[in-house]
Tab-separated table of C-alpha atoms in Angstrom:
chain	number	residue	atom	x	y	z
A	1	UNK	CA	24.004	-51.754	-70.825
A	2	UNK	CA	25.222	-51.100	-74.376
A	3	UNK	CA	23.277	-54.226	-75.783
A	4	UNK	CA	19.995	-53.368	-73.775
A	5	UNK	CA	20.110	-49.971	-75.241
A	6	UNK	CA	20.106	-50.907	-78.764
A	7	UNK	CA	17.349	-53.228	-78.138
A	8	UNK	CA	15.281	-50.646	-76.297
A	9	UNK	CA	15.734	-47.971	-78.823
A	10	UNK	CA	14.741	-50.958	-81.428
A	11	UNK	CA	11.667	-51.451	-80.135
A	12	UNK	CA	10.675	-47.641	-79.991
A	13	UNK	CA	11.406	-47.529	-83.502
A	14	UNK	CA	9.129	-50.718	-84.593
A	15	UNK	CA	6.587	-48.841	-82.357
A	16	UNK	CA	6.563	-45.910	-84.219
A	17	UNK	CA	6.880	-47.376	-87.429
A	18	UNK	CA	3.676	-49.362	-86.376
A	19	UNK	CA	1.460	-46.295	-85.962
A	20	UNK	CA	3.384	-44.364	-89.179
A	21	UNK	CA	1.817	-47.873	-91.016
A	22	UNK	CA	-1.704	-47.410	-89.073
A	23	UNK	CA	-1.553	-43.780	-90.446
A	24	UNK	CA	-0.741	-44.936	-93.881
A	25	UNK	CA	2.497	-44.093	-94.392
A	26	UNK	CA	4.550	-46.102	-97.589
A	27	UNK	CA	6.092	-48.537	-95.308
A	28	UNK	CA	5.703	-52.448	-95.035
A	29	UNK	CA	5.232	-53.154	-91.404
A	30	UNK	CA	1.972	-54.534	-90.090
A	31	UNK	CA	-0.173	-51.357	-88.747
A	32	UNK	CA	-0.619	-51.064	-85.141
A	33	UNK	CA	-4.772	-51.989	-84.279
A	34	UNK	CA	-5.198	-52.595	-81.290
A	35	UNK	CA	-3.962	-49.117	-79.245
A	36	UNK	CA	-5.232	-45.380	-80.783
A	37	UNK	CA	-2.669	-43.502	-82.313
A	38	UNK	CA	-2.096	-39.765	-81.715
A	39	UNK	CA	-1.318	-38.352	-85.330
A	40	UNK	CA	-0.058	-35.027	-83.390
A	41	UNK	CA	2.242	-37.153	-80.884
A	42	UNK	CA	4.024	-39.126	-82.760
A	43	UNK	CA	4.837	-36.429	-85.408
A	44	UNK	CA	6.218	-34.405	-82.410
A	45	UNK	CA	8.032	-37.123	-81.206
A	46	UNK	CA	9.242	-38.365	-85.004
A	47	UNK	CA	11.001	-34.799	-84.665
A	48	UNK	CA	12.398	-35.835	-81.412
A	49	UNK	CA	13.108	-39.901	-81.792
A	50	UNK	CA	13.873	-40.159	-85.576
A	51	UNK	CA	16.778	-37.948	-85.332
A	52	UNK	CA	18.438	-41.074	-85.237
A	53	UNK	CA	16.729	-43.071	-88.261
A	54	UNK	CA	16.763	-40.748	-91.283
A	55	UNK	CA	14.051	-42.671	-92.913
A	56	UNK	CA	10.988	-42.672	-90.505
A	57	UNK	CA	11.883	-38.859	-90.196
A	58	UNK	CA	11.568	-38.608	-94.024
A	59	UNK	CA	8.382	-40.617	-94.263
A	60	UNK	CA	7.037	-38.956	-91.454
A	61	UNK	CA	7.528	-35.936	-93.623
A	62	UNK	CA	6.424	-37.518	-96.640
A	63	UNK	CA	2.793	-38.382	-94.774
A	64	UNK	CA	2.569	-35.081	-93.547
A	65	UNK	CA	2.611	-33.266	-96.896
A	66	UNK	CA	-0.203	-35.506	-98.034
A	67	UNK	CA	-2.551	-35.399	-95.181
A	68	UNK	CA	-1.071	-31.860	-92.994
A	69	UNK	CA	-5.054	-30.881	-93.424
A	70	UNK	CA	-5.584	-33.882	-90.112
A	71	UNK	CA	-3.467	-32.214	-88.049
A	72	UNK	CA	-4.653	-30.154	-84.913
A	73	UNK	CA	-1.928	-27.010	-84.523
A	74	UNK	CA	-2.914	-26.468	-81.279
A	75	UNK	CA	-1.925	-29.999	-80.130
A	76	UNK	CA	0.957	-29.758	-81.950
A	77	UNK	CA	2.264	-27.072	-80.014
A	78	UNK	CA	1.283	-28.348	-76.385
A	79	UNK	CA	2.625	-31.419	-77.093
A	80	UNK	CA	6.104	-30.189	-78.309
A	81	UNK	CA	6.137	-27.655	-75.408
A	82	UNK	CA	6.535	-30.651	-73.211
A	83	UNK	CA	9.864	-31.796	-75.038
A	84	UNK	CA	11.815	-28.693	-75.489
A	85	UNK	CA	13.761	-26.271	-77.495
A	86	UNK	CA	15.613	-28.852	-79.674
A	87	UNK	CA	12.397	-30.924	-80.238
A	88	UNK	CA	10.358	-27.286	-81.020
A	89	UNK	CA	12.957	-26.812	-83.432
A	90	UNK	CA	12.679	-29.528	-85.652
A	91	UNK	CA	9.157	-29.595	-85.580
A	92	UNK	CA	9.482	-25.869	-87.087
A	93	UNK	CA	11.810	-26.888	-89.635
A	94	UNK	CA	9.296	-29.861	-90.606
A	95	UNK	CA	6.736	-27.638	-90.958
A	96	UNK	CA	8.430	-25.039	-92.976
A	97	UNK	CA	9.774	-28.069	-94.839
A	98	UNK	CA	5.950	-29.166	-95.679
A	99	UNK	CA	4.634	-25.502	-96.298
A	100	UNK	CA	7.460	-25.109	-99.228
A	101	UNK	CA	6.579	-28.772	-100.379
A	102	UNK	CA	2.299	-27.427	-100.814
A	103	UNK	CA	2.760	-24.158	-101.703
A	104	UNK	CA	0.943	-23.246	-99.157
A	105	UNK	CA	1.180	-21.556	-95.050
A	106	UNK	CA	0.809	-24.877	-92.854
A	107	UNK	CA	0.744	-24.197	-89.760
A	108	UNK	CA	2.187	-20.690	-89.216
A	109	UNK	CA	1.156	-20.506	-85.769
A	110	UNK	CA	3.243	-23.903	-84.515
A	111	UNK	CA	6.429	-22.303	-86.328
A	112	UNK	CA	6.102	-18.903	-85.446
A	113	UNK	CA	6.239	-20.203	-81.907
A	114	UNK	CA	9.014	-22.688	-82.662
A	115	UNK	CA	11.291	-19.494	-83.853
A	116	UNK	CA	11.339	-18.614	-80.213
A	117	UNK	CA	13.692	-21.635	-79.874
A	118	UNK	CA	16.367	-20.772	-81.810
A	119	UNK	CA	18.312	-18.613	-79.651
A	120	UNK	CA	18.386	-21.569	-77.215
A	121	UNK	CA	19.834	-24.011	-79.879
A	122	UNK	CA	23.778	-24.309	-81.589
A	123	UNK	CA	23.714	-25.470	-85.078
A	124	UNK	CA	23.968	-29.358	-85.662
A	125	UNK	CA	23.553	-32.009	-87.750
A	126	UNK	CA	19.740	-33.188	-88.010
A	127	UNK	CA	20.463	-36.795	-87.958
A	128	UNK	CA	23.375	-37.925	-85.099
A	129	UNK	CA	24.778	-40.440	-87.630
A	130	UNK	CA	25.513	-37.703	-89.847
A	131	UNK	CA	28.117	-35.694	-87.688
A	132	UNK	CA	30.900	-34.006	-89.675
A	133	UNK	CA	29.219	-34.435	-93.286
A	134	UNK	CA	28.747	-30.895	-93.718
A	135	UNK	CA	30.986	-27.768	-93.447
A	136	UNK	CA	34.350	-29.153	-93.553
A	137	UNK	CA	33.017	-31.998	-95.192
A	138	UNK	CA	31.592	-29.604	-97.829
A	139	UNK	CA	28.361	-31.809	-98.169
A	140	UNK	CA	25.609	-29.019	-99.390
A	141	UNK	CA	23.139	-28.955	-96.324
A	142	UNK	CA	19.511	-28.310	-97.179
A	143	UNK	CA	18.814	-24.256	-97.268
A	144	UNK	CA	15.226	-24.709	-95.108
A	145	UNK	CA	16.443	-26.751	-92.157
A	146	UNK	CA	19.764	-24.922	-92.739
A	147	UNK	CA	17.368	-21.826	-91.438
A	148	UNK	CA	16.209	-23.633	-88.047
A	149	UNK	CA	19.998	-24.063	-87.606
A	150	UNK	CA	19.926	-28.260	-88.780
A	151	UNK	CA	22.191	-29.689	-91.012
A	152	UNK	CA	20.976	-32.273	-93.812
A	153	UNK	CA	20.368	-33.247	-97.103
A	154	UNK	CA	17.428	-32.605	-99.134
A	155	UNK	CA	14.525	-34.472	-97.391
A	156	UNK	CA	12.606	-37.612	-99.599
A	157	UNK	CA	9.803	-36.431	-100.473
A	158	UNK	CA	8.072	-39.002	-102.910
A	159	UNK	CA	3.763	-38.653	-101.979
A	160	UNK	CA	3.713	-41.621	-101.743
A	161	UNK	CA	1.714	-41.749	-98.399
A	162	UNK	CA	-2.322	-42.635	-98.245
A	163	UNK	CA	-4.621	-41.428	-96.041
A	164	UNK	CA	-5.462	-43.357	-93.063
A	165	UNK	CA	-7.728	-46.008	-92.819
A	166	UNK	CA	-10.498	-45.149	-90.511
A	167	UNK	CA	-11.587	-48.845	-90.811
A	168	UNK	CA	-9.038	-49.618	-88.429
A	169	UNK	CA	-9.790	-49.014	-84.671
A	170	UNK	CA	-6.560	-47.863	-84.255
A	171	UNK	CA	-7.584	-44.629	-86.227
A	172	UNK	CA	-10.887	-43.682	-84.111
A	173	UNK	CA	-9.493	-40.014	-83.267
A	174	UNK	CA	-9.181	-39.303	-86.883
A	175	UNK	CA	-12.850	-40.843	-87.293
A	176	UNK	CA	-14.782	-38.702	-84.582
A	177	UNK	CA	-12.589	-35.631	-86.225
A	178	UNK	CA	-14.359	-36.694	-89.682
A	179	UNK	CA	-17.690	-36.819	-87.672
A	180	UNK	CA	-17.505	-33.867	-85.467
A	181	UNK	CA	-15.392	-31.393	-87.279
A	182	UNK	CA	-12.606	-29.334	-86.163
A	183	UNK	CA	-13.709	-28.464	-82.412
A	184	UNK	CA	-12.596	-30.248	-79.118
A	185	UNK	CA	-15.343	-32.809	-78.986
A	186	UNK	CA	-13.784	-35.420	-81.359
A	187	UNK	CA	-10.934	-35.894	-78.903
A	188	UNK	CA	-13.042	-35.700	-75.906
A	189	UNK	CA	-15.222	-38.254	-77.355
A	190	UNK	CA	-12.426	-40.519	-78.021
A	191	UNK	CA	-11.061	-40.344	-74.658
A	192	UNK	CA	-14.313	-41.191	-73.189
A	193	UNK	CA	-14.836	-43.912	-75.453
A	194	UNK	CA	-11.431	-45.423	-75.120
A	195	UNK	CA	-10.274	-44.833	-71.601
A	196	UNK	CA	-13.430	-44.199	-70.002
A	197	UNK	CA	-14.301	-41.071	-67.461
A	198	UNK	CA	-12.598	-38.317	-65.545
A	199	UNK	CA	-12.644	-35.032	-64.471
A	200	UNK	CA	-12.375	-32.043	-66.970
A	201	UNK	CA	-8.762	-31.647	-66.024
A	202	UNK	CA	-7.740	-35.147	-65.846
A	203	UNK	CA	-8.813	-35.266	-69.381
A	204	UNK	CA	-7.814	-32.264	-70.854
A	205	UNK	CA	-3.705	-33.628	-69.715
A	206	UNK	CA	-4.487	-36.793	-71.131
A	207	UNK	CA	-5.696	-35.290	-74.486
A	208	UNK	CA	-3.303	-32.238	-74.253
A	209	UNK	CA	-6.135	-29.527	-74.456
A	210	UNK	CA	-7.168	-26.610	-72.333
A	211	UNK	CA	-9.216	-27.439	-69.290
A	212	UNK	CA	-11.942	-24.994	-69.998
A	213	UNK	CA	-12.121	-26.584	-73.552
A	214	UNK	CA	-12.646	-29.769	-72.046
A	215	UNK	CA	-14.542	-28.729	-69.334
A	216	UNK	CA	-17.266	-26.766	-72.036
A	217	UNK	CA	-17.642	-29.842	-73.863
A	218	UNK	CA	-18.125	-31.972	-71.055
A	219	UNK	CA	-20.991	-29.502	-70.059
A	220	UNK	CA	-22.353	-29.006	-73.259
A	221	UNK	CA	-21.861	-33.598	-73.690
A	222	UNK	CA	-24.305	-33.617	-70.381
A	223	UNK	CA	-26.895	-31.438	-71.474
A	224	UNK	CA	-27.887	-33.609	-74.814
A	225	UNK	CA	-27.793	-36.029	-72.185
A	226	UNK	CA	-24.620	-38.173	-73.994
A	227	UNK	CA	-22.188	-37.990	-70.465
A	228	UNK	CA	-23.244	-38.423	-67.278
A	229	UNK	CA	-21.591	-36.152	-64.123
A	230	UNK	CA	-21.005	-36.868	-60.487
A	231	UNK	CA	-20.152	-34.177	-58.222
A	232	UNK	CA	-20.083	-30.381	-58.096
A	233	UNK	CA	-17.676	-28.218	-60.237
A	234	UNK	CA	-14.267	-28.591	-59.565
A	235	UNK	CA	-14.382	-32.110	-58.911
A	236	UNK	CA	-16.452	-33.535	-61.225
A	237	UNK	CA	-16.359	-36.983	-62.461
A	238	UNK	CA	-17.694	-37.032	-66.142
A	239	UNK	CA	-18.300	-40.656	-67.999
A	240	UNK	CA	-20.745	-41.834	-70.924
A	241	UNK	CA	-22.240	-45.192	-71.957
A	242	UNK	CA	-19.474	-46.034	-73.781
A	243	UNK	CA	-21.311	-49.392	-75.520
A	244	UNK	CA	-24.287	-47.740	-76.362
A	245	UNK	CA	-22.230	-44.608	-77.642
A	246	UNK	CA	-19.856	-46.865	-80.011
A	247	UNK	CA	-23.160	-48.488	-81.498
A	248	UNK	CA	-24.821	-45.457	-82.171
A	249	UNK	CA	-21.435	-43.806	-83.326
A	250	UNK	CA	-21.341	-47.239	-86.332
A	251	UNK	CA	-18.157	-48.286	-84.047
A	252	UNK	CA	-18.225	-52.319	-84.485
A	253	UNK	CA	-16.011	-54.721	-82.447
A	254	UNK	CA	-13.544	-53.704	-80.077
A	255	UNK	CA	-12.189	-50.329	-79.239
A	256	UNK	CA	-8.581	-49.458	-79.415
A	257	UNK	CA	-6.355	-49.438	-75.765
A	258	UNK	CA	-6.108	-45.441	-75.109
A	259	UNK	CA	-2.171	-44.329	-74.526
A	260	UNK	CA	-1.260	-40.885	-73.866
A	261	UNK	CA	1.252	-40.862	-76.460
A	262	UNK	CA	2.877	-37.472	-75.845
A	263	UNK	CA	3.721	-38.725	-71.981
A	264	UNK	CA	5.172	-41.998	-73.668
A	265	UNK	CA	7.272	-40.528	-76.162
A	266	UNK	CA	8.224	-38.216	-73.795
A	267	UNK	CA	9.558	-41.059	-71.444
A	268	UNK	CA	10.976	-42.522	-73.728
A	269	UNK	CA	13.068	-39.237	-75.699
A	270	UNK	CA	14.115	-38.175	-71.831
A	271	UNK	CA	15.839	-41.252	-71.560
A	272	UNK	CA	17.658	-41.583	-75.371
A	273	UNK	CA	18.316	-38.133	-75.307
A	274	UNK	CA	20.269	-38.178	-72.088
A	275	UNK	CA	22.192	-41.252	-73.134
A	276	UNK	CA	22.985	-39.142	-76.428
A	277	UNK	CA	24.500	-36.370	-73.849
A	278	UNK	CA	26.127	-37.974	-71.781
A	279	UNK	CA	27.696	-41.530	-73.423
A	280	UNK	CA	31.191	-40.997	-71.382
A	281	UNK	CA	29.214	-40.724	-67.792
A	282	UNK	CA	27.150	-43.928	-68.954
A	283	UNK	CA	30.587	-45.671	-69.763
A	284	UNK	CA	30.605	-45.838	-66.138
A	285	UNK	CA	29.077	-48.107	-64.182
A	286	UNK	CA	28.631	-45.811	-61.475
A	287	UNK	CA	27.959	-42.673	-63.132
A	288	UNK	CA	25.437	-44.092	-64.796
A	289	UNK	CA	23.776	-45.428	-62.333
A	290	UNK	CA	23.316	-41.863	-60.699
A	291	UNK	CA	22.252	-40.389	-64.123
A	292	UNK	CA	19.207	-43.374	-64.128
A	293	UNK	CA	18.246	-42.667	-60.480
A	294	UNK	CA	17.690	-38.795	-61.523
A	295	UNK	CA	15.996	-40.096	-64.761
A	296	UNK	CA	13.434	-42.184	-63.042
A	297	UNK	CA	12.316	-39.712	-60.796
A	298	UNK	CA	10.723	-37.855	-64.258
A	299	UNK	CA	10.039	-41.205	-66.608
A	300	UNK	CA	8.310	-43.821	-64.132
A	301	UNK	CA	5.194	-40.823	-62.961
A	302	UNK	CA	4.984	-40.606	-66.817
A	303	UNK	CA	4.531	-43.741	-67.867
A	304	UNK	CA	2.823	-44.664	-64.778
A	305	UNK	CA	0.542	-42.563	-65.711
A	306	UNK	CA	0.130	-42.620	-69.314
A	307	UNK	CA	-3.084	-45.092	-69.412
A	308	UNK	CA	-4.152	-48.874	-69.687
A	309	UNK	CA	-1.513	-51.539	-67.981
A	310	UNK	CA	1.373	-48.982	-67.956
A	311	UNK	CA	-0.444	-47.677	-64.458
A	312	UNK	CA	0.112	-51.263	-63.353
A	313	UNK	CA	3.692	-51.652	-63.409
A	314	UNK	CA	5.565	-51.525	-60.441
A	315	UNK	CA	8.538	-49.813	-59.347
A	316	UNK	CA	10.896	-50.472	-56.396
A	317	UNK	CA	10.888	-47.246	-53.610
A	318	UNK	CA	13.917	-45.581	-54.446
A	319	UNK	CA	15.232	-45.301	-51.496
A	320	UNK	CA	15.716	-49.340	-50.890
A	321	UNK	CA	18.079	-48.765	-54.104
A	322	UNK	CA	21.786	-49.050	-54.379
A	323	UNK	CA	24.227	-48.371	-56.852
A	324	UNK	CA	23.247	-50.470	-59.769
A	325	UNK	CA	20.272	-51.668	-59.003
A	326	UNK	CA	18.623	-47.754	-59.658
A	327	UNK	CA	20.079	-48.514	-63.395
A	328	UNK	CA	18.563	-52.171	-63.243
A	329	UNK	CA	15.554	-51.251	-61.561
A	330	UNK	CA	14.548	-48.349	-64.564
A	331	UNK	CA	15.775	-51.077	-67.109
A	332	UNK	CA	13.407	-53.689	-66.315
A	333	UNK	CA	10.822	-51.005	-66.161
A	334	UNK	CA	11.497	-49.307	-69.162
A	335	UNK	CA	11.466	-53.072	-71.052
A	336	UNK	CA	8.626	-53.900	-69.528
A	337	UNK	CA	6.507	-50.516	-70.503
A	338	UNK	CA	8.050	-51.154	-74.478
A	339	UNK	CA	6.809	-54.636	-74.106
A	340	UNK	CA	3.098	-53.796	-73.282
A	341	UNK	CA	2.879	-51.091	-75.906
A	342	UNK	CA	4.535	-53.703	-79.004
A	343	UNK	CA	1.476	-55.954	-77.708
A	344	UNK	CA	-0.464	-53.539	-78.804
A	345	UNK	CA	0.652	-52.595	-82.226
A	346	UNK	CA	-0.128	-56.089	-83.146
């Protein structure tokens, strides 16, 4: 199980590193093209997944001093909500990190909410390879994560990052932002256009926005005669012409695979982060075994239903299980959801 790990948590990290590329991060790996990428997911989930790579988390950072100004604060915070205290934390500390780094307030919304979490959290060391540098160690921890209760060193902060490439399809949510400004519709827009229709509801937990946002756009996307509706309010089945939108939108060749990236990450932090707390229990064959049953109850329904092939993958009824085979069963799942997404970063 040890060796399957590593190799699992490998190819999260190539994942993210894939989109960090696509969003033009300084990194040499090949940018992902062929799947959107969420700018506000996999920052959140950077603060949640790179605790255990010090350098993604850094030039996640990095990119986010340069370009903070694409980020949506009110994503942000849904999607973070959705991964917990320790997660809300760091994603506080980032952004405090970045507002020191511009001279500037970013975001004070996202981290006045994020101080909420701090009675819920001990103080530790930010990255899990770095346990017992600091304190006794007498390491000098950095004085601004030091405040959000994490232990580190001063963060890398070069600029080095570009801007995105909104060339690539990969980047089409950041293109509809530049074309339709700040509001809802971009994201709408690029749900429609990538994963096709659904109701106001369906699409606002895809996109991680309010329903009635959502729901206003829809209404208002109808009216100009853009989307097309079926069925009364409430369960209403919204859609557009999504090839003659893309040519009168400039979009040529292919559109990107829509993910819902804060469901994946999610997934897959659940799963890391309860190996993390519990190693001894997963030492057992047994024990483990129970801990994966429990798991799969919360990561199959969110993979399953995170878009594209992912709702395609099966998954044995968990009662037919037995011992082992409920930590086999959520292995081969778990490799084969990675292996669909790294098809797409290609």
């Amino acid at each position: 199980m040890e060796i399957w790990r590593k190799s699992f948590e490998r190819a999260i990290r190539d994942i993210m590193w894939s989109q960090w590329s696509a969003l033009g991060a300084y990194v040499e790996v090949e940018p992902c093209r062929k799947a959107l990428v969420d700018p506000e997911a996999i920052l959140v989930a950077t603060c949640a997944l790179g605790r255990d790579d010090a350098r993604i988390f850094d030039e996640a950072m990095d990119w986010t001093v340069v370009n903070h100004r694409l980020l949506r604060p009110w994503r942000m915070r849904r999607i973070s909500r959705s991964f917990g205290p320790e997660v809300t934390r760091t994603l506080g500390a980032v952004l405090e990190y970045v507002s020191m780094e511009v001279g500037a307030e970013v975001f004070p919304g996202v981290r006045d909410e994020a101080r909420g979490s701090l009675g819920e959290v001990e103080v530790e060391e930010l990255f899990r390879r770095e346990k017992g540098l600091f304190g006794v160690a007498g390491k000098d921890a950095d004085t601004v994560f030091a405040r959000w209760k994490l232990l580190r060193g001063a963060p890398r902060i070069r600029r080095h990052s570009g801007t995105p490439d909104r060339s690539n399809p990969a980047n089409l949510m950041l293109r509809l932002r530049d074309f339709y400004g700040s509001g809802a519709r971009a994201d709408v827009m690029t749900y429609l256009l990538t994963e096709g229709g659904g109701s106001s509801n369906g699409i606002a937990t895809k996109i991680s926005y309010r329903q009635g946002q959502v729901y206003r756009v829809l209404e208002n996307l109808v009216s100009a005669g853009i989307a097309h509706k079926r069925g009364g309010r409430g369960n209403a089945h919204y859609w557009i012409d999504r090839e003659a939108v893309a040519v009168s939108l400039g979009l040529e060749g292919e559109l990107p695979a829509f993910f819902a990236w804060g469901d994946v990450f999610l997934a897959f932090h659940l799963v890391a982060s309860d190996w993390e707390r519990n190693k001894e229990k997963y030492a057992d064959d047994f024990l483990a075994a129970e801990r994966m049953r429990d798991l799969a109850a919360r990561v199959v329904p969110l993979l399953g239903k995170a878009g594209g092939p992912l709702s395609r993958l099966p998954f044995p009824v968990p009662g037919a299980l037995k011992g082992m085979e409920h930590a086999r069963a959520l292995m081969d799942f778990l490799q084969q959801a990675a292996d669909i997404l790294q098809s797409y970063m290609q």
